[in-house]
Short mmCIF file of C-alpha atoms in Angstrom, two decimals:
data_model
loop_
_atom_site.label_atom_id
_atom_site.label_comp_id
_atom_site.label_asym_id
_atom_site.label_seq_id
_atom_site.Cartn_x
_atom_site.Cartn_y
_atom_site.Cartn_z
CA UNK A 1273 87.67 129.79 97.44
CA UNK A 1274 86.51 128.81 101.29
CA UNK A 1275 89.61 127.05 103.44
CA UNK A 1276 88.37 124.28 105.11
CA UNK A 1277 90.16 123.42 108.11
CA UNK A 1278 89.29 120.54 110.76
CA UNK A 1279 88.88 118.29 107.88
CA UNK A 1280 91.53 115.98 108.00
CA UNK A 1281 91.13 113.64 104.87
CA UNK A 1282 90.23 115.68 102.15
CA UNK A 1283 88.91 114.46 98.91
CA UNK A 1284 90.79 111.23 97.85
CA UNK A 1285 94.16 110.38 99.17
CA UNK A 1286 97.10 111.16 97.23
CA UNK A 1287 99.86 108.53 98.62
CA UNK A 1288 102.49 110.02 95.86
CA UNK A 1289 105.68 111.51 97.00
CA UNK A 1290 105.48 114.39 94.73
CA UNK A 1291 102.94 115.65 97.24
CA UNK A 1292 104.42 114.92 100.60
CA UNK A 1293 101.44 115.88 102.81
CA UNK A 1294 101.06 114.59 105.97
CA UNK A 1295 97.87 113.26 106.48
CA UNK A 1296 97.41 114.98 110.04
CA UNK A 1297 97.61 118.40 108.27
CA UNK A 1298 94.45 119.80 106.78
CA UNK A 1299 94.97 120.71 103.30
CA UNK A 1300 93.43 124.01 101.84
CA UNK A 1301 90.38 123.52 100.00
CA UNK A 1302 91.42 124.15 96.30
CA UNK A 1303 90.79 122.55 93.32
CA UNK A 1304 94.18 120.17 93.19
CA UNK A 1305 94.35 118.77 90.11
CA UNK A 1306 94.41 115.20 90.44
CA UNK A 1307 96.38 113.74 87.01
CA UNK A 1308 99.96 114.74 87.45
CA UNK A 1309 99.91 115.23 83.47
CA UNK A 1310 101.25 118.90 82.85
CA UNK A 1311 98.90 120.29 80.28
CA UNK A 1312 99.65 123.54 79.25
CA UNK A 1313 95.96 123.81 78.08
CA UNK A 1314 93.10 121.39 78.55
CA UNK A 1315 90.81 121.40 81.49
CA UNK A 1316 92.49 119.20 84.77
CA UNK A 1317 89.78 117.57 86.28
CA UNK A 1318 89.03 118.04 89.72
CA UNK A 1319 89.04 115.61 92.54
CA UNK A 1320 85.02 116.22 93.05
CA UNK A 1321 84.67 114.88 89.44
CA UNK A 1322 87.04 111.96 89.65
CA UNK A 1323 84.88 110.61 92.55
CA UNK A 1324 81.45 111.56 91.04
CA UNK A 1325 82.91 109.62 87.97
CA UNK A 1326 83.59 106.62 89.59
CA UNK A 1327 80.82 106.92 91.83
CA UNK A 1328 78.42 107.05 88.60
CA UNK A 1329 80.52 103.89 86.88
CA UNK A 1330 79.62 101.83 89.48
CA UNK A 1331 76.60 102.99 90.37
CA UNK A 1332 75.45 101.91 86.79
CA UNK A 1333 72.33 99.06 87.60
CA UNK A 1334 73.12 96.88 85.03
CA UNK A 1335 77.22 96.61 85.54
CA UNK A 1336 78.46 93.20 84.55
CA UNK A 1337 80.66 91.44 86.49
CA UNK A 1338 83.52 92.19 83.95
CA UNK A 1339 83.18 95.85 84.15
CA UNK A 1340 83.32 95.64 87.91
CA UNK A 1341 86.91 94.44 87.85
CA UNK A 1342 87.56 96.57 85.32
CA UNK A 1343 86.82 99.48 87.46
CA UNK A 1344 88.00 98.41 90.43
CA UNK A 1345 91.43 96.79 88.90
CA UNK A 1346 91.66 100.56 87.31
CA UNK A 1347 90.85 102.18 90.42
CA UNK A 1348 93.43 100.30 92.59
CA UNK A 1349 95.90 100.96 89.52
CA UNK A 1350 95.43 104.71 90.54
CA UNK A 1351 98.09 106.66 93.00
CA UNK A 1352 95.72 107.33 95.43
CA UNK A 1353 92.93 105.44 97.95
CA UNK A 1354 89.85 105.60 96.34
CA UNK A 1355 86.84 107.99 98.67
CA UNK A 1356 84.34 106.03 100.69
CA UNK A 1357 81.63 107.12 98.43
CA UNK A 1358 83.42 105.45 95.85
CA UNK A 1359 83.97 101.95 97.82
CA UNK A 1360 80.01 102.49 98.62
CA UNK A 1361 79.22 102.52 95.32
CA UNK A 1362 81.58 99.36 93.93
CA UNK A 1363 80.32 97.55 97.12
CA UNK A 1364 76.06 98.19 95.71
CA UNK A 1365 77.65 97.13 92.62
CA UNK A 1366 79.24 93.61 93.90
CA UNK A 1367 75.28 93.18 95.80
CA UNK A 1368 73.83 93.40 92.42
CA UNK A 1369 75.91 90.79 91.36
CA UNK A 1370 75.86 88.65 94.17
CA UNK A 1371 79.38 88.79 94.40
CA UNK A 1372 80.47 88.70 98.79
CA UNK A 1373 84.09 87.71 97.90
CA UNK A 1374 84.69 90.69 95.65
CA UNK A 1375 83.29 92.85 98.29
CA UNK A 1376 85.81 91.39 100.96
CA UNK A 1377 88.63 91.34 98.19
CA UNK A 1378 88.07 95.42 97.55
CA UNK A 1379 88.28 96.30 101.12
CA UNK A 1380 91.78 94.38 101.19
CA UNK A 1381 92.85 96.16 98.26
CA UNK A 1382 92.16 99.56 99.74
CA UNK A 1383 93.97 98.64 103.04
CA UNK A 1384 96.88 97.28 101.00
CA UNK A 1385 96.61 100.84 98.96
CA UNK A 1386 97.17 102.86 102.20
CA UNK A 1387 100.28 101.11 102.68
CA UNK A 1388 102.38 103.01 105.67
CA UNK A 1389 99.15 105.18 106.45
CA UNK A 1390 97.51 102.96 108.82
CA UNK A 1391 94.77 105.38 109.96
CA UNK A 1392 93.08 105.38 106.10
CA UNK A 1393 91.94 101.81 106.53
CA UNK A 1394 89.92 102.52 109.52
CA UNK A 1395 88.28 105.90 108.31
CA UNK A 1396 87.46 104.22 105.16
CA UNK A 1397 85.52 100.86 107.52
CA UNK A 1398 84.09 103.89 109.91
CA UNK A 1399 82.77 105.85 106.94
CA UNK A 1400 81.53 102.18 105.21
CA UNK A 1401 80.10 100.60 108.45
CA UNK A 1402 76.04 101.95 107.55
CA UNK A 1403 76.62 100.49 104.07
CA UNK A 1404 78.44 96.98 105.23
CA UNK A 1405 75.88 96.03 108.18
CA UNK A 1406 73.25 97.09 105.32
CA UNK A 1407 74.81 94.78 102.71
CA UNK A 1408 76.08 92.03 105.34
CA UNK A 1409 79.43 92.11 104.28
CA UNK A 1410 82.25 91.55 107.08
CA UNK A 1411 85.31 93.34 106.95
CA UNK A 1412 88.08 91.04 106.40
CA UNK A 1413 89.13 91.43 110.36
CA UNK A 1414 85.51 90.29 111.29
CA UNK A 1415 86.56 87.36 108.90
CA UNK A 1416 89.78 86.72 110.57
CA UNK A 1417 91.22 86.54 107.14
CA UNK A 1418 93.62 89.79 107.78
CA UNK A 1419 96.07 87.80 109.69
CA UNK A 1420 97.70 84.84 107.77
CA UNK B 591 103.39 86.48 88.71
CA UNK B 592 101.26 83.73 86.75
CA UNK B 593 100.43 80.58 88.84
CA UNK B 594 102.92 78.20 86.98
CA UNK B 595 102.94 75.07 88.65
CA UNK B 596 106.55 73.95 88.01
CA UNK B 597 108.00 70.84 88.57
CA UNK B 598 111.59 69.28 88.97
CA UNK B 599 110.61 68.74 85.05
CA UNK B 600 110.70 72.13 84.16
CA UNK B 601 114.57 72.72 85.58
CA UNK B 602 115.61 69.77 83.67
CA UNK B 603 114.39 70.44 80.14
CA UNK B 604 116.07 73.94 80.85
CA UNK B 605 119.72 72.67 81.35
CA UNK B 606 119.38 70.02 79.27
CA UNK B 607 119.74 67.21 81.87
CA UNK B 608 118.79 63.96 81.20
CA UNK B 609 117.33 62.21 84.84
CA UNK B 610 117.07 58.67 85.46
CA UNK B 611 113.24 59.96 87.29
CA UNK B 612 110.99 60.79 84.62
CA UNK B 613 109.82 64.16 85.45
CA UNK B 614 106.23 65.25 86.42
CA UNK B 615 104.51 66.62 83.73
CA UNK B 616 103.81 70.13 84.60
CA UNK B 617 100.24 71.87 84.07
CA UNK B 618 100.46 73.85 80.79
CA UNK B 619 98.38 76.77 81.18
CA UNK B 620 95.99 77.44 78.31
CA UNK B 621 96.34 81.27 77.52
CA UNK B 622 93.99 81.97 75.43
CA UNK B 623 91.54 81.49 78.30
CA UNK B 624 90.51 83.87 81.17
CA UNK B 625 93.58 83.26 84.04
CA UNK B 626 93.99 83.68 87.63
CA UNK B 627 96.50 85.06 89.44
CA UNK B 628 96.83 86.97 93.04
CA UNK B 629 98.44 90.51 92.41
CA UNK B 630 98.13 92.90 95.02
CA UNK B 631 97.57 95.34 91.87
CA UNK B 632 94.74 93.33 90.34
CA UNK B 633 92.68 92.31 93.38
CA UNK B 634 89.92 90.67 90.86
CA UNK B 635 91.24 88.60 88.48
CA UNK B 636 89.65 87.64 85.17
CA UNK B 637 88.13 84.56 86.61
CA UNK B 638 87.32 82.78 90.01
CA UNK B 639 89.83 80.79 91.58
CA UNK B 640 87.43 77.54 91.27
CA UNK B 641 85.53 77.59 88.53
CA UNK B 642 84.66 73.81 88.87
CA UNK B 643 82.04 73.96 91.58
CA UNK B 644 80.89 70.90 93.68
CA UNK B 645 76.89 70.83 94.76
CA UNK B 646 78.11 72.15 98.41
CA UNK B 647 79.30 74.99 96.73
CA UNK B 648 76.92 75.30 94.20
CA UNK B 649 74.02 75.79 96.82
CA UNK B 650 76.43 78.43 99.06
CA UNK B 651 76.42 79.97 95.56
CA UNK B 652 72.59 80.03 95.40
CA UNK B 653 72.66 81.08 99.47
CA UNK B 654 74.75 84.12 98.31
CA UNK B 655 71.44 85.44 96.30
CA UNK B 656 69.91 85.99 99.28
CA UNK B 657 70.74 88.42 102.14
CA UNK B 658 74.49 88.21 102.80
CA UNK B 659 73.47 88.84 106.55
CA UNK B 660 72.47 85.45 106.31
CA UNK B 661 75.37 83.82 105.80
CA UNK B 662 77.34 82.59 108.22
CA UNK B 663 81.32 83.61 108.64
CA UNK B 664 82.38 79.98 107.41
CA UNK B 665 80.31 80.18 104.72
CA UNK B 666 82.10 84.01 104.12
CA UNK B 667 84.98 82.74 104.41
CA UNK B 668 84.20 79.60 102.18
CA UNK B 669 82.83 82.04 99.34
CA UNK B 670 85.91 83.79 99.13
CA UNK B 671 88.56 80.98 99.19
CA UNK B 672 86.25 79.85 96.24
CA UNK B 673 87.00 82.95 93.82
CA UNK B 674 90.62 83.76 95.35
CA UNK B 675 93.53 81.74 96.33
CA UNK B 676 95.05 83.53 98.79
CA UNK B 677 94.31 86.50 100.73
CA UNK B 678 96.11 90.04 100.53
CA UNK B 679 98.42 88.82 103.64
CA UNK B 680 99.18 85.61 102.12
CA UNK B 681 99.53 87.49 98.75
CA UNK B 682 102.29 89.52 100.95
CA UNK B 683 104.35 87.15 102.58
CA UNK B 684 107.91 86.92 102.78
CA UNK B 685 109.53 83.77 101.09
CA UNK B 686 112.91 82.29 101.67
CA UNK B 687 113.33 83.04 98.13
CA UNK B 688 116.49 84.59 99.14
CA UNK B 689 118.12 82.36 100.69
CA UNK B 690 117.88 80.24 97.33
CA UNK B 691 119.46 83.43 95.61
CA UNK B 692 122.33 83.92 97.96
CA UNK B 693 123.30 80.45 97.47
CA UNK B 694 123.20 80.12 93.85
CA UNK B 695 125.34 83.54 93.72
CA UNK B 696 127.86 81.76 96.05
CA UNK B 697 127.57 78.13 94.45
CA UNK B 698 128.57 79.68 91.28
CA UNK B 699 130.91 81.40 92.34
CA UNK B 700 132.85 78.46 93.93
CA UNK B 701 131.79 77.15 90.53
CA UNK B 702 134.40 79.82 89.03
CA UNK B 703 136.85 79.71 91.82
CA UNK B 704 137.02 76.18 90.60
CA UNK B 705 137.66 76.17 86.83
CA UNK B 706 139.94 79.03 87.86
CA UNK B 707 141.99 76.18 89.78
CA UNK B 708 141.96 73.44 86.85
CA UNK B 709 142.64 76.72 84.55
CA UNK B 710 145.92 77.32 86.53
CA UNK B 711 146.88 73.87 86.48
CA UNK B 712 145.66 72.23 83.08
CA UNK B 713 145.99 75.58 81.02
CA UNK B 714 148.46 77.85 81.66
CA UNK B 715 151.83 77.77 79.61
CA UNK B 716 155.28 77.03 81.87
CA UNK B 717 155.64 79.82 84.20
CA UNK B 718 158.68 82.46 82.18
CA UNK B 719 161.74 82.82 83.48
CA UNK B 720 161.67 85.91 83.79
CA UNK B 721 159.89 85.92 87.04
CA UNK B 722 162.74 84.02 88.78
CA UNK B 723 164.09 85.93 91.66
CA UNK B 724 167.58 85.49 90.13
CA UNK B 725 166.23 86.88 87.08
CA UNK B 726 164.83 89.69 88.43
CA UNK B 727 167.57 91.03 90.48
CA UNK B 728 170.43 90.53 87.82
CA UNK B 729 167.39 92.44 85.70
CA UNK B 730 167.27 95.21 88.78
CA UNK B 731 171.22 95.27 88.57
CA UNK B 732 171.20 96.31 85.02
CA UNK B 733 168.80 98.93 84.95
CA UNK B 734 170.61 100.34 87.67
CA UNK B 735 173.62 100.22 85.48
CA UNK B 736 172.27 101.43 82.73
CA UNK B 737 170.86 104.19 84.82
CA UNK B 738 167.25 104.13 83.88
CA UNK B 739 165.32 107.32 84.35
CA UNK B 740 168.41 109.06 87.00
CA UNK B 741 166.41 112.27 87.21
CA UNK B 742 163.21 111.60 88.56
CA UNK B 743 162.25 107.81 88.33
CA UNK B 744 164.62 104.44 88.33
CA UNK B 745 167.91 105.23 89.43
CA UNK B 746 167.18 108.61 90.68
CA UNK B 747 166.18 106.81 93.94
CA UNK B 748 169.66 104.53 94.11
CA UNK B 749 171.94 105.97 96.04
CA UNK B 750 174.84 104.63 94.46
CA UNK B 751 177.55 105.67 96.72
CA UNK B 752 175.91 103.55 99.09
CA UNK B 753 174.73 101.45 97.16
CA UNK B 754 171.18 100.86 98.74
CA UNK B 755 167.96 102.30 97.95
CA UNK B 756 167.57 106.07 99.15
#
């Protein structure tokens, strides 16, 4: 197992209290398994295949609009702020359906989701910013909806 | 929360108070149908915010086909005020709420001081005589006589050459 240091946000962000990690420290480069169920047996899934999993729901071309807030209502039920591969791929799946406003509404949702960490929000847009000016969709600052 | 619109009406039917104003009939919300709601949980809700759509909107829709690089903000902006209410700041605003909540604790509870009052007055039976300052201290005098508890409790703290407390 290779330590990977220098990375600062690893793999999705776990915002639960159980793991207390401050963001600022780079986190060894195991296989942390992401459900906090305790299975004595049973395979944990890793956080690789969490975000290929969501990645491939949403990247599925025929997604109807019902199963995109499925996803992303289950997503932002999650513990955690969902990878910017993920977002990439909900955001492709909102352009299929000609859907702008649910593409502004999930980036809200994942800002709200950092809650106190106010540095995820602008990794996530930095990371995002090939696939928004390539989509057209404006952040919700661009928009001037962020502020009430 | 659901998006009840409620009316004075509401209030009334709840306690039962008859009001010389008829009251507003409040929207009933059909549940069997798709709702909307903002949650900062649920940031797409089961359907648009207006699902009635004028022409203006109807041809933004048909614009939103197209390149969204297009558009311009307004029209951004318009789009999403037409499938949400409010935005996650508006969702997250403070209310006065509590203010309301403070004052109903303390209304009622004036409320209570209240009936206390008339309780006091309109309720209670005579006041005994036994609590009559006379009564109590020719009551004091004969436990002392009878020497109640001399050893450790009562009497043992009358000093009864003196006759005073210890």
């Amino acid at each position: 197992v290779s330590i990977q240091c220098g990375n600062m946000f690893r793999a999705v962000f776990r915002l639960s209290a159980t793991g207390a990690r401050s963001l600022t420290r780079s986190r060894p480069c195991y296989s942390a398994p992401l459900a906090s169920r305790c299975y004595s047996h049973g395979k944990v899934e890793t956080d690789e295949e969490f975000d290929s999993r969501w990645v491939t729901y949403f990247s599925k071309p025929d997604l109807d609009a019902w199963e995109l807030r499925k996803g992303m209502n289950t997503l932002i039920g999650y513990d955690l702020v969902p990878e910017p591969k993920i977002l990439d791929s909900a955001l492709r799946a909102c352009r299929r359906l000609n859907d702008l406003a649910s593409a502004i509404r999930i980036l809200e949702a994942v800002k709200d989701k950092a809650g106190p960490h106010k540095d995820i929000y602008p990794y996530l847009i930095q990371e995002l910013k090939p696939t928004l000016t390539e989509l057209g969709i404006s952040t919700p600052e661009e928009l001037g909806i962020d502020k009430l | 929360m659901m998006e009840w619109v409620v009316r004075g009406g509401d209030i009334c039917t709840l306690l039962n108070i008859f009001v010389s104003v008829p009251p507003e009939v409040s929207e009933s919300v059909d549940m069997s149908q798709p709702m909307y709601w903002d949650r900062v949980d649920i940031p797409l809700p089961d359907r648009p915010y207006k699902d009635v759509l004028t022409d203006a909107d109807k041809s933004l829709k048909q614009k939103e086909k197209g390149p969204w690089g297009q558009l311009t903000k307004e029209e951004k902006i318009a789009l999403y005020r037409l499938t949400f209410c409010k935005t996650y700041p508006e969702m997250k605003q403070q209310t006065a709420e509590w203010k309301t909540v403070m004052g109903g604790i303390f209304f009622f509870l004036g409320f209570t001081g209240l009936v206390i009052w008339w309780q006091s007055v309109y309720v209670y039976p005579p006041r005994p005589r036994t609590f009559d300052d006379e009564w109590k201290s020719q009551q004091l005098k004969r436990m002392l006589d009878m020497r109640i508890n001399p050893i450790q409790g009562f009497s043992a703290k009358w000093d009864y050459e003196k006759g005073q407390w210890k």
